[in-house]
Tab-separated table of C-alpha atoms in Angstrom:
chain	number	residue	atom	x	y	z
A	227	MET	CA	20.539	23.767	42.367
A	228	ARG	CA	22.641	21.106	44.101
A	229	GLU	CA	25.664	21.645	41.844
A	230	MET	CA	25.644	25.402	42.431
A	231	GLU	CA	25.618	24.885	46.192
A	232	THR	CA	28.355	22.280	45.997
A	233	ARG	CA	30.724	24.366	43.886
A	234	LYS	CA	30.390	27.505	46.019
A	235	GLY	CA	33.898	28.719	46.818
A	236	SER	CA	35.501	26.010	44.649
A	237	ILE	CA	36.988	26.078	41.144
A	238	SER	CA	34.696	24.361	38.638
A	239	VAL	CA	36.284	22.311	35.862
A	240	LEU	CA	34.528	20.809	32.854
A	241	MET	CA	36.346	17.670	31.669
A	242	LEU	CA	35.840	16.143	28.233
A	243	PRO	CA	37.996	13.077	27.492
A	244	TRP	CA	38.071	11.132	24.231
A	245	LEU	CA	35.593	8.214	24.237
A	246	ALA	CA	38.131	5.491	25.086
A	247	HIS	CA	38.355	3.711	28.434
A	248	GLY	CA	42.052	4.538	28.997
A	249	HIS	CA	41.408	8.243	28.423
A	250	ILE	CA	38.217	8.315	30.522
A	251	SER	CA	39.855	6.521	33.458
A	252	ALA	CA	42.832	8.939	33.410
A	253	PHE	CA	40.540	11.993	33.449
A	254	LEU	CA	38.394	10.424	36.177
A	255	GLU	CA	41.388	9.707	38.415
A	256	LEU	CA	42.580	13.309	37.975
A	257	ALA	CA	39.037	14.484	38.789
A	258	LYS	CA	39.135	12.539	42.065
A	259	ARG	CA	42.483	14.092	43.047
A	260	LEU	CA	41.208	17.603	42.260
A	261	THR	CA	38.006	17.215	44.287
A	262	GLU	CA	40.235	16.666	47.323
A	263	LYS	CA	41.730	20.115	46.641
A	264	ASN	CA	38.417	22.036	46.566
A	265	PHE	CA	37.600	21.624	42.865
A	266	PHE	CA	34.141	20.805	41.504
A	267	ILE	CA	34.138	18.617	38.382
A	268	TYR	CA	31.637	18.427	35.547
A	269	PHE	CA	32.535	15.135	33.826
A	270	CYS	CA	31.229	15.028	30.272
A	271	SER	CA	30.861	11.917	28.096
A	272	THR	CA	28.321	9.818	26.211
A	273	SER	CA	25.577	7.895	28.001
A	274	ILE	CA	27.210	4.475	27.503
A	275	ASN	CA	30.464	5.740	29.049
A	276	LEU	CA	28.695	7.531	31.899
A	277	ASN	CA	27.071	4.217	32.876
A	278	SER	CA	30.553	2.712	33.276
A	279	ILE	CA	31.837	5.798	35.129
A	280	LYS	CA	29.060	5.486	37.726
A	281	LYS	CA	30.444	2.055	38.629
A	282	MET	CA	34.024	3.381	38.810
A	283	LEU	CA	33.221	6.388	40.992
A	284	PRO	CA	33.172	5.734	44.762
A	285	GLU	CA	30.290	7.314	46.647
A	286	LYS	CA	32.555	9.722	48.545
A	287	TYR	CA	33.308	11.624	45.304
A	288	SER	CA	29.724	11.986	44.063
A	289	PRO	CA	29.024	15.356	45.787
A	290	SER	CA	31.945	16.926	43.898
A	291	VAL	CA	31.685	15.167	40.516
A	292	GLN	CA	28.611	15.771	38.367
A	293	LEU	CA	28.169	13.578	35.286
A	294	VAL	CA	27.073	15.483	32.176
A	295	GLU	CA	25.779	13.672	29.097
A	296	LEU	CA	27.168	14.560	25.678
A	297	HIS	CA	24.692	13.698	22.914
A	298	LEU	CA	26.197	12.367	19.701
A	299	PRO	CA	24.161	12.163	16.512
A	300	SER	CA	22.715	8.648	16.383
A	301	SER	CA	22.420	6.614	13.191
A	302	PRO	CA	21.579	3.031	12.205
A	303	GLU	CA	25.325	2.487	11.703
A	304	LEU	CA	26.230	3.972	15.096
A	305	PRO	CA	23.482	3.502	17.706
A	306	PRO	CA	24.019	4.968	21.227
A	307	HIS	CA	25.503	1.763	22.696
A	308	LEU	CA	28.410	2.192	20.258
A	309	HIS	CA	29.204	5.761	21.349
A	310	THR	CA	32.439	4.460	22.892
A	311	THR	CA	35.616	2.835	21.577
A	312	ASN	CA	35.151	-0.093	23.983
A	313	GLY	CA	34.017	-3.024	21.865
A	314	LEU	CA	33.687	-0.815	18.779
A	315	PRO	CA	34.249	-2.686	15.487
A	316	PRO	CA	37.391	-1.158	13.893
A	317	HIS	CA	35.587	-0.091	10.702
A	318	LEU	CA	33.348	2.204	12.794
A	319	MET	CA	36.190	4.200	14.395
A	320	ARG	CA	36.056	6.863	11.677
A	321	VAL	CA	32.252	7.042	12.024
A	322	LEU	CA	32.577	7.560	15.796
A	323	LYS	CA	35.142	10.336	15.338
A	324	ILE	CA	32.863	12.119	12.868
A	325	ALA	CA	29.876	11.789	15.235
A	326	PHE	CA	32.011	13.142	18.092
A	327	GLU	CA	32.998	16.179	16.021
A	328	GLU	CA	29.343	16.705	15.079
A	329	SER	CA	28.478	17.028	18.776
A	330	LYS	CA	30.118	20.506	18.828
A	331	PRO	CA	26.827	22.475	18.937
A	332	PHE	CA	25.574	20.396	21.863
A	333	PHE	CA	28.894	20.832	23.683
A	334	SER	CA	28.668	24.595	23.165
A	335	HIS	CA	25.229	24.490	24.794
A	336	ILE	CA	26.694	22.576	27.780
A	337	LEU	CA	29.477	25.142	28.034
A	338	ASN	CA	27.070	28.073	28.024
A	339	THR	CA	24.804	26.423	30.594
A	340	LEU	CA	27.479	25.336	33.081
A	341	ASN	CA	29.876	28.262	32.573
A	342	PRO	CA	32.852	26.522	34.294
A	343	ASP	CA	36.001	28.294	35.463
A	344	LEU	CA	38.229	25.968	33.439
A	345	ILE	CA	38.055	23.276	30.762
A	346	MET	CA	40.232	20.179	30.370
A	347	TYR	CA	40.159	18.489	26.984
A	348	ASP	CA	41.848	15.584	25.225
A	349	PHE	CA	44.534	15.253	22.541
A	350	ASN	CA	42.246	15.288	19.480
A	351	MET	CA	39.700	18.055	20.098
A	352	PRO	CA	40.987	21.586	19.454
A	353	TRP	CA	37.376	22.640	18.823
A	354	VAL	CA	36.772	22.399	22.601
A	355	SER	CA	39.425	25.022	23.264
A	356	ALA	CA	38.106	27.180	20.415
A	357	SER	CA	34.561	27.054	21.880
A	358	ALA	CA	35.910	27.927	25.334
A	359	SER	CA	37.856	30.930	24.073
A	360	LEU	CA	34.629	32.476	22.708
A	361	LEU	CA	33.422	32.596	26.327
A	362	ASN	CA	36.825	33.651	27.665
A	363	ILE	CA	37.147	30.354	29.575
A	364	PRO	CA	40.739	29.071	29.843
A	365	SER	CA	41.276	25.536	28.544
A	366	VAL	CA	44.041	23.034	29.219
A	367	LEU	CA	45.068	19.961	27.257
A	368	PHE	CA	45.507	16.777	29.301
A	369	PHE	CA	47.466	13.943	27.681
A	370	SER	CA	46.932	10.423	29.012
A	371	PHE	CA	49.982	9.260	27.005
A	372	GLY	CA	53.539	9.538	28.324
A	373	SER	CA	56.026	12.323	27.566
A	374	LEU	CA	58.348	10.023	25.642
A	375	PHE	CA	55.621	9.075	23.187
A	376	ILE	CA	54.302	12.635	22.774
A	377	SER	CA	57.775	14.106	22.249
A	378	PHE	CA	58.769	11.293	19.849
A	379	ALA	CA	55.545	11.705	17.862
A	380	PHE	CA	55.893	15.509	17.835
A	381	ARG	CA	59.451	15.260	16.512
A	382	PHE	CA	58.382	12.574	14.042
A	383	MET	CA	55.538	14.813	12.774
A	384	GLU	CA	58.037	17.603	12.108
A	385	ASN	CA	60.506	15.341	10.295
A	386	PRO	CA	60.014	11.550	9.997
A	387	ASP	CA	63.703	11.105	9.033
A	388	ALA	CA	65.136	13.009	12.006
A	389	GLU	CA	66.843	10.970	14.722
A	390	TYR	CA	65.264	11.132	18.151
A	391	PRO	CA	67.949	12.744	20.366
A	392	PHE	CA	67.894	9.993	23.008
A	393	GLN	CA	69.736	7.093	21.384
A	394	SER	CA	68.404	4.383	23.707
A	395	ILE	CA	64.897	5.049	22.369
A	396	GLN	CA	64.338	4.133	18.744
A	397	LEU	CA	61.622	2.524	16.632
A	398	HIS	CA	62.053	-0.268	14.102
A	399	GLU	CA	61.058	0.577	10.526
A	400	SER	CA	57.793	-1.379	10.750
A	401	GLU	CA	56.914	0.511	13.966
A	402	LYS	CA	57.667	3.850	12.281
A	403	THR	CA	55.355	2.880	9.402
A	404	SER	CA	52.599	2.032	11.893
A	405	LEU	CA	53.072	5.332	13.776
A	406	LYS	CA	52.983	7.315	10.518
A	407	ALA	CA	49.751	5.584	9.453
A	408	MET	CA	48.157	6.359	12.826
A	409	LEU	CA	49.132	10.031	12.746
A	410	GLU	CA	47.929	10.432	9.159
A	411	PHE	CA	44.537	8.850	9.837
A	412	SER	CA	41.985	11.450	8.773
A	413	THR	CA	38.403	12.236	9.730
A	414	ASN	CA	36.351	14.452	7.403
A	415	GLY	CA	39.582	15.310	5.574
A	416	VAL	CA	41.426	16.431	8.736
A	417	LYS	CA	44.436	14.355	9.814
A	418	ASP	CA	44.769	13.271	13.433
A	419	VAL	CA	48.242	14.795	13.439
A	420	ASP	CA	46.766	18.235	12.691
A	421	LEU	CA	44.195	17.838	15.473
A	422	ILE	CA	46.975	16.961	17.934
A	423	LEU	CA	49.162	19.896	16.907
A	424	GLU	CA	46.250	22.332	17.112
A	425	SER	CA	45.200	20.910	20.503
A	426	ILE	CA	48.721	21.521	21.825
A	427	LYS	CA	48.844	25.031	20.380
A	428	LEU	CA	45.525	26.085	21.958
A	429	SER	CA	46.278	24.804	25.477
A	430	ARG	CA	46.597	27.873	27.722
A	431	ASP	CA	50.184	28.329	29.038
A	432	VAL	CA	50.516	24.772	30.319
A	433	MET	CA	49.879	21.183	29.238
A	434	LEU	CA	49.073	18.381	31.690
A	435	ILE	CA	50.444	14.893	31.179
A	436	LYS	CA	49.863	11.594	32.963
A	437	THR	CA	53.375	10.687	34.063
A	438	SER	CA	55.945	11.114	36.821
A	439	THR	CA	59.273	12.960	36.799
A	440	GLU	CA	60.709	9.860	38.482
A	441	ILE	CA	60.466	7.902	35.226
A	442	GLU	CA	60.282	10.565	32.488
A	443	GLU	CA	62.013	13.736	33.685
A	444	LYS	CA	64.275	14.211	30.643
A	445	TYR	CA	61.379	13.495	28.267
A	446	ILE	CA	59.125	15.973	30.083
A	447	ASP	CA	61.838	18.643	29.716
A	448	TYR	CA	62.367	17.777	26.050
A	449	LEU	CA	58.629	17.890	25.301
A	450	SER	CA	58.373	21.273	27.033
A	451	MET	CA	61.144	22.577	24.779
A	452	LEU	CA	59.423	21.222	21.650
A	453	VAL	CA	55.952	22.620	22.398
A	454	LYS	CA	57.224	25.853	24.015
A	455	LYS	CA	54.890	25.428	26.998
A	456	LYS	CA	55.216	24.215	30.550
A	457	VAL	CA	54.540	20.479	30.703
A	458	GLN	CA	53.135	19.599	34.109
A	459	PRO	CA	53.125	15.916	35.197
A	460	VAL	CA	50.065	14.872	37.199
A	461	GLY	CA	51.510	11.600	38.533
A	462	PRO	CA	50.571	8.016	37.561
A	463	LEU	CA	46.868	8.376	38.547
A	464	VAL	CA	46.487	4.693	39.359
A	465	GLN	CA	42.979	3.805	40.517
A	466	GLU	CA	42.595	2.879	44.176
A	467	ILE	CA	41.862	-0.776	44.902
A	468	VAL	CA	38.449	-1.598	46.309
A	469	ASP	CA	37.140	-4.895	47.784
A	470	LYS	CA	40.719	-6.001	48.406
A	471	ASP	CA	39.701	-9.174	50.268
A	472	GLU	CA	37.150	-10.320	47.734
A	473	ASP	CA	37.347	-14.115	47.450
A	474	THR	CA	37.400	-14.968	43.762
A	475	GLU	CA	38.684	-17.972	41.857
A	476	VAL	CA	41.613	-15.874	40.637
A	477	MET	CA	42.556	-14.826	44.174
A	478	ARG	CA	42.253	-18.414	45.421
A	479	PHE	CA	44.612	-19.499	42.630
A	480	LEU	CA	47.168	-16.863	43.699
A	481	HIS	CA	46.881	-17.750	47.401
A	482	LYS	CA	48.128	-21.274	46.599
A	483	LYS	CA	51.265	-20.101	44.763
A	484	ASP	CA	54.735	-19.184	46.059
A	485	GLU	CA	55.820	-15.564	46.388
A	486	SER	CA	56.690	-13.846	43.050
A	487	SER	CA	56.097	-17.094	41.118
A	488	VAL	CA	53.134	-16.168	38.862
A	489	VAL	CA	52.995	-14.033	35.705
A	490	PHE	CA	49.867	-12.071	34.918
A	491	VAL	CA	49.171	-11.912	31.173
A	492	ALA	CA	46.832	-9.186	29.864
A	493	PHE	CA	46.710	-6.939	26.810
A	494	GLY	CA	44.342	-4.154	27.805
A	495	SER	CA	40.653	-3.540	27.276
A	496	GLU	CA	40.720	-2.468	23.616
A	497	PHE	CA	43.347	-4.614	21.899
A	498	PHE	CA	42.740	-8.119	20.581
A	499	LEU	CA	45.455	-10.650	19.747
A	500	SER	CA	45.566	-12.290	16.338
A	501	ASN	CA	45.269	-16.086	16.205
A	502	GLU	CA	48.996	-16.343	15.491
A	503	GLU	CA	49.954	-14.081	18.431
A	504	ARG	CA	47.653	-15.991	20.767
A	505	GLU	CA	49.196	-19.306	19.691
A	506	GLU	CA	52.799	-18.121	20.219
A	507	ILE	CA	51.945	-16.714	23.666
A	508	ALA	CA	50.234	-19.983	24.636
A	509	TYR	CA	53.229	-22.081	23.621
A	510	GLY	CA	55.590	-19.541	25.214
A	511	LEU	CA	53.772	-19.848	28.541
A	512	GLU	CA	53.783	-23.641	28.259
A	513	LEU	CA	57.520	-23.744	27.488
A	514	SER	CA	58.356	-21.410	30.379
A	515	ARG	CA	56.863	-23.781	32.983
A	516	VAL	CA	55.977	-20.697	35.035
A	517	SER	CA	52.561	-20.335	36.701
A	518	PHE	CA	50.285	-17.819	34.968
A	519	ILE	CA	46.924	-16.067	34.919
A	520	TRP	CA	46.026	-15.152	31.339
A	521	VAL	CA	43.133	-12.865	30.425
A	522	VAL	CA	41.886	-13.804	26.950
A	523	ARG	CA	39.517	-11.399	25.231
A	524	PHE	CA	37.534	-11.421	21.977
A	525	PRO	CA	35.856	-8.586	20.058
A	526	VAL	CA	32.163	-8.004	20.783
A	527	GLY	CA	30.056	-10.384	18.728
A	528	GLU	CA	32.853	-12.871	17.982
A	529	LYS	CA	31.509	-16.355	18.646
A	530	THR	CA	34.726	-18.000	19.840
A	531	THR	CA	35.295	-20.022	23.007
A	532	VAL	CA	38.564	-20.029	24.971
A	533	GLU	CA	39.036	-23.737	24.162
A	534	GLU	CA	38.698	-23.045	20.419
A	535	ALA	CA	41.030	-20.047	20.562
A	536	LEU	CA	43.934	-21.853	22.246
A	537	PRO	CA	46.123	-24.668	20.857
A	538	VAL	CA	44.579	-28.144	21.051
A	539	GLY	CA	45.275	-29.717	24.434
A	540	PHE	CA	46.881	-26.559	25.885
A	541	LEU	CA	44.607	-26.300	28.936
A	542	ASP	CA	45.074	-30.015	29.757
A	543	ARG	CA	48.859	-29.820	29.374
A	544	VAL	CA	49.324	-26.787	31.651
A	545	GLY	CA	46.808	-28.082	34.210
A	546	ASP	CA	47.105	-26.395	37.618
A	547	LEU	CA	50.156	-24.442	36.468
A	548	GLY	CA	48.006	-21.838	34.720
A	549	MET	CA	44.603	-20.226	34.719
A	550	VAL	CA	42.859	-18.724	31.683
A	551	VAL	CA	40.182	-16.101	32.357
A	552	GLU	CA	37.878	-14.858	29.608
A	553	GLY	CA	37.095	-11.148	29.305
A	554	TRP	CA	38.154	-9.510	32.563
A	555	ALA	CA	40.193	-10.031	35.730
A	556	PRO	CA	40.869	-7.710	38.713
A	557	GLN	CA	44.192	-6.428	37.356
A	558	ALA	CA	45.150	-4.158	40.266
A	559	LYS	CA	44.401	-6.846	42.858
A	560	ILE	CA	46.430	-9.406	40.907
A	561	LEU	CA	49.392	-7.044	40.552
A	562	THR	CA	49.423	-6.277	44.292
A	563	HIS	CA	49.270	-9.948	45.321
A	564	PRO	CA	52.600	-11.249	46.746
A	565	SER	CA	52.480	-14.315	44.470
A	566	THR	CA	52.629	-12.145	41.326
A	567	GLY	CA	56.193	-11.928	40.030
A	568	GLY	CA	55.755	-10.429	36.567
A	569	PHE	CA	53.301	-8.790	34.162
A	570	VAL	CA	53.214	-9.866	30.502
A	571	SER	CA	51.873	-6.620	29.080
A	572	HIS	CA	51.224	-4.860	25.776
A	573	CYS	CA	52.681	-1.761	27.512
A	574	GLY	CA	49.652	0.464	27.231
A	575	TRP	CA	50.572	3.532	29.286
A	576	ASN	CA	47.995	2.863	32.021
A	577	SER	CA	49.288	-0.693	32.473
A	578	VAL	CA	52.932	0.451	32.571
A	579	LEU	CA	52.215	3.011	35.298
A	580	GLU	CA	50.069	0.558	37.249
A	581	SER	CA	52.798	-2.094	37.126
A	582	ILE	CA	55.487	0.359	38.301
A	583	LYS	CA	53.166	1.733	40.983
A	584	PHE	CA	52.721	-1.792	42.390
A	585	GLY	CA	56.406	-2.705	41.957
A	586	VAL	CA	55.844	-5.560	39.484
A	587	PRO	CA	58.444	-6.239	36.721
A	588	ILE	CA	57.166	-6.048	33.135
A	589	ILE	CA	57.602	-8.642	30.385
A	590	ALA	CA	57.032	-6.159	27.578
A	591	MET	CA	55.172	-7.329	24.475
A	592	PRO	CA	54.160	-4.096	22.673
A	593	MET	CA	51.664	-4.203	19.825
A	594	HIS	CA	51.055	-0.720	18.337
A	595	ILE	CA	50.681	3.090	18.797
A	596	ASP	CA	52.695	4.225	21.859
A	597	GLN	CA	53.381	0.716	23.156
A	598	PRO	CA	56.776	0.052	21.447
A	599	LEU	CA	58.153	3.314	22.881
A	600	ASN	CA	56.707	2.536	26.306
A	601	ALA	CA	58.433	-0.865	26.167
A	602	ARG	CA	61.810	0.793	25.400
A	603	LEU	CA	61.236	3.115	28.382
A	604	VAL	CA	60.437	0.148	30.643
A	605	GLU	CA	63.835	-1.356	29.739
A	606	GLU	CA	65.635	1.977	30.055
A	607	VAL	CA	64.444	2.598	33.619
A	608	GLY	CA	65.215	-1.009	34.539
A	609	VAL	CA	61.755	-2.298	35.468
A	610	GLY	CA	61.282	-4.866	32.720
A	611	VAL	CA	62.572	-6.719	29.672
A	612	GLU	CA	61.103	-6.568	26.169
A	613	VAL	CA	60.254	-9.715	24.216
A	614	LYS	CA	62.107	-9.241	20.923
A	615	ARG	CA	60.281	-10.032	17.693
A	616	ASP	CA	61.907	-11.579	14.615
A	617	GLU	CA	62.847	-9.550	11.527
A	618	THR	CA	59.296	-9.845	10.173
A	619	GLY	CA	57.805	-8.486	13.415
A	620	ARG	CA	56.464	-11.843	14.583
A	621	LEU	CA	56.467	-13.121	18.161
A	622	ASP	CA	58.454	-16.280	18.903
A	623	ARG	CA	57.402	-18.759	21.596
A	624	LYS	CA	60.984	-19.554	22.665
A	625	GLU	CA	61.779	-15.851	23.134
A	626	ILE	CA	58.572	-15.389	25.143
A	627	ALA	CA	59.506	-18.316	27.415
A	628	ARG	CA	63.090	-17.033	27.763
A	629	VAL	CA	62.039	-13.549	28.939
A	630	ILE	CA	59.380	-14.901	31.309
A	631	ARG	CA	61.924	-17.194	32.958
A	632	ARG	CA	64.497	-14.403	33.085
A	633	ILE	CA	62.078	-12.232	35.085
A	634	VAL	CA	60.401	-14.860	37.298
A	635	VAL	CA	62.949	-17.667	37.735
A	636	GLU	CA	66.475	-16.372	37.128
A	637	LYS	CA	68.667	-14.091	39.248
A	638	HIS	CA	68.140	-11.109	36.899
A	639	GLY	CA	64.473	-11.094	37.900
A	640	MET	CA	65.365	-10.213	41.486
A	641	GLU	CA	67.339	-7.160	40.290
A	642	VAL	CA	64.424	-5.991	38.126
A	643	ARG	CA	61.948	-6.627	40.952
A	644	ASN	CA	64.058	-4.581	43.395
A	645	LYS	CA	64.321	-1.755	40.852
A	646	ALA	CA	60.542	-1.819	40.291
A	647	ARG	CA	59.892	-1.574	44.034
A	648	GLU	CA	62.425	1.222	44.451
A	649	LEU	CA	60.884	3.201	41.604
A	650	SER	CA	57.406	2.589	43.021
A	651	GLU	CA	58.410	4.184	46.333
A	652	LYS	CA	60.025	7.193	44.639
A	653	MET	CA	57.016	7.720	42.365
A	654	ALA	CA	54.613	7.581	45.322
A	655	MET	CA	56.619	10.225	47.206
A	656	LYS	CA	56.600	12.500	44.149
A	657	GLU	CA	52.887	12.091	43.419
A	658	VAL	CA	51.639	14.411	46.187
A	659	GLU	CA	54.024	17.152	45.090
A	660	GLU	CA	52.977	16.814	41.431
A	661	ILE	CA	49.249	17.086	42.202
A	662	ASP	CA	49.932	20.188	44.325
A	663	GLU	CA	51.755	21.722	41.350
A	664	VAL	CA	48.785	20.903	39.087
A	665	VAL	CA	46.450	22.634	41.537
A	666	GLU	CA	48.715	25.688	41.620
A	667	GLU	CA	48.682	25.912	37.809
A	668	MET	CA	44.894	25.489	37.612
A	669	VAL	CA	44.278	28.139	40.286
A	670	LYS	CA	46.557	30.525	38.382
A	671	LEU	CA	44.732	29.892	35.118
A	672	SER	CA	41.244	30.223	36.527
A	673	GLY	CA	42.326	33.498	38.158
A	674	LYS	CA	43.260	34.872	34.728
A	675	ARG	CA	39.646	34.701	33.593
A	676	LYS	CA	38.232	38.217	33.310
């Protein structure tokens, strides 16, 4: 068999990420790095996700990465094209989690057939580690969240009233309520918090985490103390840019603008703004008088046009100052363009690391889950400024405009930009060392298998 020939002399790893784009992309980037160190990767996910992965995987990696389909039980409520969180209607999230858990027997069959040297699994699937232990295969948990969020959540799970020991990082009461609701979400009577704790407990000797010691060293150390395991950073794992010179309308827009004069506005692939949030951001951009590229997205099936979604006359008033793109834009290419001077971001962890990697200051506008904590970290390390909400948690257009101008127009922006570039260089230098340490840990673990 081709895969048996390919993996001869290499360490084989079976990877199973959660069915969300941010998790899949983190695992895939780690897979790429490991193939360069003589690892062979079995990458397991549902058919709909594997179709996307094929597009994200450059040809040079295909001999060392084999895609393996995980079959989920199909139902009229959850047909195969919904076996992913991307575009999934919120009311079906619980149904998807149940279907994922019900794939255990099929995963066990995959495990028995492939017999890998090592397994990497995600934050919410202790059953993967339990299945692996029956075959005496070591398994390692890989978190695609940052150390600050994991350590804060871990401490919060132990005692919601306890103060987090780092005073610069705190949550507002409404954010604590949101975090508590997320952690207590249950599937088939089992809370997510219990799945996370069990996943941590079952990880063999070490836990991998998508971060860099250059931005999170004290939080990595603190998390290690809390979980009583080594916490090994794997670096930012930012995807390499392809087709850099592609001539698109977005790139042509940027080519016409002055250096560091444009803000890129995007809120990730799986979060959708409310009408009120979209309106405040629109007016904030208009008030700022700063050039912008704004990616506006709608849930699958929502019959709304960009013109209908934005304030009346907005596109005419901003004219050539701004560009609104529906659905998708080449984020990495935009962030690396010299005309880009800031990133209005929800502070999803992937976006934070990508922005730091490319040395672009962040205008932080967190929405939920780990994002508020990521935004506090962005301010703490000096690579961005958070847009403050009012006492009811609402965004304010004047505050949005103020922070955008502070980053792009005013003197403070130059300081933040210099800090972002400095941190980018330090993180890049550390990345090679961190991957080498990951390899060392994985070799050690696979050698323990009897």
